[in-house]
Structure formats: structure tokens, C-alpha cells
Tab-separated table of C-alpha atoms in Angstrom:
chain	number	residue	atom	x	y	z
A	1	MET	CA	4.196	8.526	18.680
A	2	THR	CA	2.205	8.358	15.689
A	3	GLN	CA	1.899	11.818	14.272
A	4	ILE	CA	-1.799	12.125	12.323
A	5	LEU	CA	-1.712	15.014	9.603
A	6	PRO	CA	-4.329	16.170	6.830
A	7	ALA	CA	-3.815	14.022	4.013
A	8	HIS	CA	-4.283	16.710	1.627
A	9	SER	CA	-1.198	18.771	3.364
A	10	SER	CA	1.318	19.174	1.125
A	11	GLN	CA	3.964	19.035	4.087
A	12	ALA	CA	2.372	15.913	5.301
A	13	ILE	CA	2.850	14.080	1.463
A	14	LYS	CA	6.287	15.277	1.571
A	15	LEU	CA	6.834	13.636	5.243
A	16	ALA	CA	5.552	10.406	4.272
A	17	ARG	CA	7.614	10.405	1.093
A	18	ARG	CA	10.766	11.034	3.330
A	19	LEU	CA	9.373	8.404	5.740
A	20	LEU	CA	9.057	6.013	2.854
A	21	ARG	CA	12.452	6.516	1.708
A	22	GLU	CA	14.049	6.211	4.774
A	23	GLY	CA	12.268	2.589	4.685
A	24	GLU	CA	9.705	3.229	7.159
A	25	VAL	CA	6.024	2.508	7.120
A	26	VAL	CA	3.052	5.215	6.727
A	27	ALA	CA	-0.801	4.828	6.802
A	28	LEU	CA	-2.400	6.235	3.744
A	29	PRO	CA	-6.241	6.650	2.707
A	30	THR	CA	-7.149	4.232	0.026
A	31	ASP	CA	-10.107	3.970	-1.933
A	32	THR	CA	-11.408	1.015	0.309
A	33	VAL	CA	-9.892	1.151	3.549
A	34	TYR	CA	-7.132	3.038	5.544
A	35	GLY	CA	-3.669	0.799	4.227
A	36	LEU	CA	-0.137	0.353	5.547
A	37	GLY	CA	2.223	1.376	2.802
A	38	ALA	CA	6.484	0.608	2.201
A	39	ASN	CA	8.627	0.811	-0.320
A	40	ALA	CA	8.029	-2.392	-2.545
A	41	PHE	CA	11.621	-2.813	-2.990
A	42	GLU	CA	12.902	-2.519	0.473
A	43	ARG	CA	12.931	-5.630	2.442
A	44	ILE	CA	13.220	-4.282	5.800
A	45	ALA	CA	10.419	-1.860	5.246
A	46	VAL	CA	8.259	-4.907	4.205
A	47	ARG	CA	9.067	-6.522	6.890
A	48	GLN	CA	8.328	-3.565	9.258
A	49	ILE	CA	4.027	-3.936	7.977
A	50	PHE	CA	4.404	-7.716	8.872
A	51	LYS	CA	5.638	-6.522	12.138
A	52	LEU	CA	3.005	-3.847	12.730
A	53	LYS	CA	-0.082	-5.981	11.576
A	54	GLN	CA	1.449	-8.751	13.473
A	55	ARG	CA	0.619	-10.185	9.721
A	56	PRO	CA	1.424	-13.856	9.406
A	57	PRO	CA	4.472	-14.791	7.440
A	58	ASP	CA	2.706	-16.360	4.471
A	59	LYS	CA	0.501	-13.640	3.635
A	60	PRO	CA	1.970	-12.048	0.357
A	61	ILE	CA	1.325	-8.130	0.339
A	62	PRO	CA	-0.395	-6.392	-2.779
A	63	VAL	CA	1.316	-3.441	-4.614
A	64	PHE	CA	0.299	-0.089	-5.659
A	65	ILE	CA	1.175	1.910	-9.029
A	66	TYR	CA	-0.011	4.312	-10.643
A	67	GLN	CA	-0.422	3.576	-14.158
A	68	ILE	CA	-0.957	0.727	-16.173
A	69	ASP	CA	2.598	1.626	-17.649
A	70	ASP	CA	3.916	0.750	-14.450
A	71	LEU	CA	3.380	-2.786	-14.619
A	72	ASN	CA	6.887	-3.355	-15.737
A	73	LEU	CA	8.099	-2.443	-12.508
A	74	VAL	CA	6.573	-5.369	-10.907
A	75	ALA	CA	5.296	-8.003	-12.884
A	76	ARG	CA	7.079	-9.936	-16.062
A	77	HIS	CA	3.687	-10.637	-18.092
A	78	VAL	CA	0.285	-9.465	-18.272
A	79	PRO	CA	-1.670	-11.981	-20.224
A	80	ASN	CA	-3.884	-10.497	-22.909
A	81	ARG	CA	-7.387	-11.040	-21.742
A	82	ALA	CA	-6.360	-9.305	-18.671
A	83	TRP	CA	-5.786	-5.647	-20.738
A	84	PRO	CA	-9.758	-4.749	-20.908
A	85	LEU	CA	-10.362	-5.547	-17.302
A	86	LEU	CA	-7.505	-3.309	-16.381
A	87	GLN	CA	-8.552	-0.447	-18.715
A	88	GLU	CA	-11.981	-0.587	-17.388
A	89	PHE	CA	-11.535	-1.256	-13.733
A	90	TRP	CA	-8.528	1.003	-12.977
A	91	PRO	CA	-8.135	3.020	-11.455
A	92	GLY	CA	-9.958	0.956	-8.819
A	93	PRO	CA	-10.144	-1.783	-6.105
A	94	LEU	CA	-9.787	-4.402	-9.011
A	95	THR	CA	-6.543	-6.326	-7.947
A	96	VAL	CA	-4.854	-8.722	-10.745
A	97	VAL	CA	-2.240	-11.217	-9.753
A	98	LEU	CA	0.631	-11.566	-12.276
A	99	PRO	CA	4.060	-13.424	-12.832
A	100	LYS	CA	6.149	-11.071	-10.788
A	101	VAL	CA	9.560	-9.682	-11.866
A	102	ALA	CA	12.922	-11.047	-10.255
A	103	ALA	CA	13.973	-7.629	-8.794
A	104	LEU	CA	10.479	-7.628	-6.202
A	105	PRO	CA	11.669	-8.992	-3.092
A	106	ASP	CA	10.244	-12.113	-1.898
A	107	ASP	CA	8.766	-10.823	1.516
A	108	VAL	CA	6.415	-9.081	-0.557
A	109	THR	CA	5.204	-11.962	-2.220
A	110	VAL	CA	5.748	-14.316	0.478
A	111	GLY	CA	8.266	-16.274	-1.972
A	112	GLN	CA	5.580	-16.857	-4.393
A	113	ASP	CA	6.362	-16.055	-8.105
A	114	THR	CA	3.251	-13.938	-8.396
A	115	VAL	CA	2.441	-10.410	-7.399
A	116	ALA	CA	-1.182	-8.819	-6.569
A	117	VAL	CA	-1.076	-5.164	-8.206
A	118	ARG	CA	-3.375	-2.524	-8.463
A	119	ILE	CA	-3.791	1.070	-9.088
A	120	PRO	CA	-5.708	2.953	-6.229
A	121	ASP	CA	-8.964	5.008	-6.891
A	122	HIS	CA	-7.844	7.652	-4.216
A	123	PRO	CA	-6.025	10.962	-4.722
A	124	VAL	CA	-3.798	10.882	-1.789
A	125	SER	CA	-3.002	6.769	-2.346
A	126	LEU	CA	-2.043	8.182	-6.094
A	127	GLU	CA	-0.422	11.204	-5.299
A	128	LEU	CA	2.068	9.338	-2.701
A	129	VAL	CA	3.144	6.650	-5.208
A	130	ILE	CA	3.584	9.502	-7.989
A	131	LYS	CA	5.602	11.608	-5.084
A	132	PHE	CA	7.582	8.864	-4.218
A	133	GLY	CA	8.606	7.209	-7.467
A	134	ARG	CA	8.201	3.826	-6.649
A	135	PRO	CA	5.634	1.101	-6.443
A	136	LEU	CA	4.357	1.102	-2.503
A	137	ALA	CA	3.546	-2.349	-0.668
A	138	VAL	CA	0.151	-2.009	0.965
A	139	THR	CA	-2.286	-3.653	2.846
A	140	SER	CA	-4.686	-2.837	5.523
A	141	ALA	CA	-3.676	-0.874	8.023
A	142	ASN	CA	-5.150	-3.418	11.403
A	143	LEU	CA	-3.582	-6.154	13.347
A	144	SER	CA	-4.166	-9.328	11.508
A	145	GLY	CA	-7.633	-10.546	12.289
A	146	GLN	CA	-9.009	-7.786	13.357
A	147	PRO	CA	-11.492	-4.660	11.549
A	148	THR	CA	-9.781	-2.159	9.933
A	149	PRO	CA	-10.427	0.936	11.597
A	150	PRO	CA	-12.557	3.869	9.765
A	151	THR	CA	-10.519	6.772	10.959
A	152	ALA	CA	-6.861	8.009	11.498
A	153	GLN	CA	-6.995	8.000	15.095
A	154	GLY	CA	-8.449	4.324	14.943
A	155	VAL	CA	-5.407	3.213	12.974
A	156	ALA	CA	-3.238	5.143	14.835
A	157	ASP	CA	-4.968	3.638	18.243
A	158	GLN	CA	-4.558	0.547	16.817
A	159	LEU	CA	-1.511	-0.233	15.704
A	160	GLY	CA	0.323	1.982	18.235
A	161	PRO	CA	3.492	4.093	18.268
A	162	ALA	CA	5.715	2.050	16.236
A	163	LEU	CA	3.957	3.810	13.423
A	164	PRO	CA	5.268	7.240	12.633
A	165	LEU	CA	2.612	8.687	10.401
A	166	VAL	CA	-0.847	8.250	9.350
A	167	LEU	CA	-2.260	10.361	6.713
A	168	ASP	CA	-5.665	11.245	7.684
A	169	SER	CA	-8.264	11.889	4.873
A	170	GLY	CA	-11.665	11.631	7.248
A	171	PRO	CA	-13.655	8.298	7.741
A	172	SER	CA	-12.483	5.366	4.676
A	173	PRO	CA	-15.295	4.586	2.168
A	174	SER	CA	-15.471	0.896	2.935
A	175	SER	CA	-14.957	-1.779	5.783
A	176	GLN	CA	-13.467	-4.168	3.299
A	177	PRO	CA	-10.245	-4.106	1.818
């Protein structure tokens, strides 16, 4: 059964961090919609996102980082022309596609040599990335092809009991990932 806990609770963040370290997937609020997050460097956890969402195997999953300095954890190179955009629009819903580092599993990028990266502008998403200490693979918390539920309860209802935890911060600010 899926637990739904208040996102701003330190206990909920600790539980989410523990689950992520154990290779589980958790649902978390973002600055757009609720997302499914897993350790970006744990292949089995990333595969679980695909399974939970019934996501086509050819769709890569974006990666959340905490700060611009963390780009080197997932990207080999950032073009000079990208820096002004990153500095102006991060944190926020801007996603950039960059050459990936070799250590990032192909499960995240579905075999592509690039990775989609962003820094979310949501306190819970950022806190979870900080407390977890590694980049998170995060995509919308919905069944593929279905609308993303705007509430934690909707996420739990749509994705079912295989999802262990939803961090609830109220209705999502957007209906678009």
C-alpha cells in the first residue's frame, strides 16, 4: 500500500531518502507536476520507474540536480552558449540536453549519448536531492499516455500499491510536465 505523507515533514524526507537508497521509487512534488524519482545511478530503480509508469522503453528520463556545480555528475560538457540560460532560468522548468557522462546508466538515457537535466524550483524536490546526495531520475507521476494527477492521492490511486511513498505538498502548480 502506498503511504502518503506531508512533504514538508522531516520524517517524510528521511523515509524518502531511505527508500531511494534502497533502490525504490518515490513520488515527489516538483515545480510543474508530481514526479516519480529514483537514484539516477541505480539501474534497477530506474527500470522500476518504467515499470510503474508502463513507460515505453525508448523514452529517456530527465535527471534532477541540486545546483549548477553538479552538472559534472551527469554531463560531460556544457556549451558556452548554454551558461547564460542556465544562470537565468535555473532553478526552474528549463530542461537542457547535454552529452552524458559514461557513469550514468543507459537505462536513464535509453542508450542515447545525451541526458536531459534540470534543477527544479520546488523546495521539496531540492531538499530531497540534497538529502539523498545524488542526482535523481525524475519523470511525471502518471501512467504513460494518461494525464498526470494533480494531487498526491490521485498519484497513489493511478499508480497503485507498488509505489511505496508519495510526498504530499498539495495540488501541483501545473498540469504539464
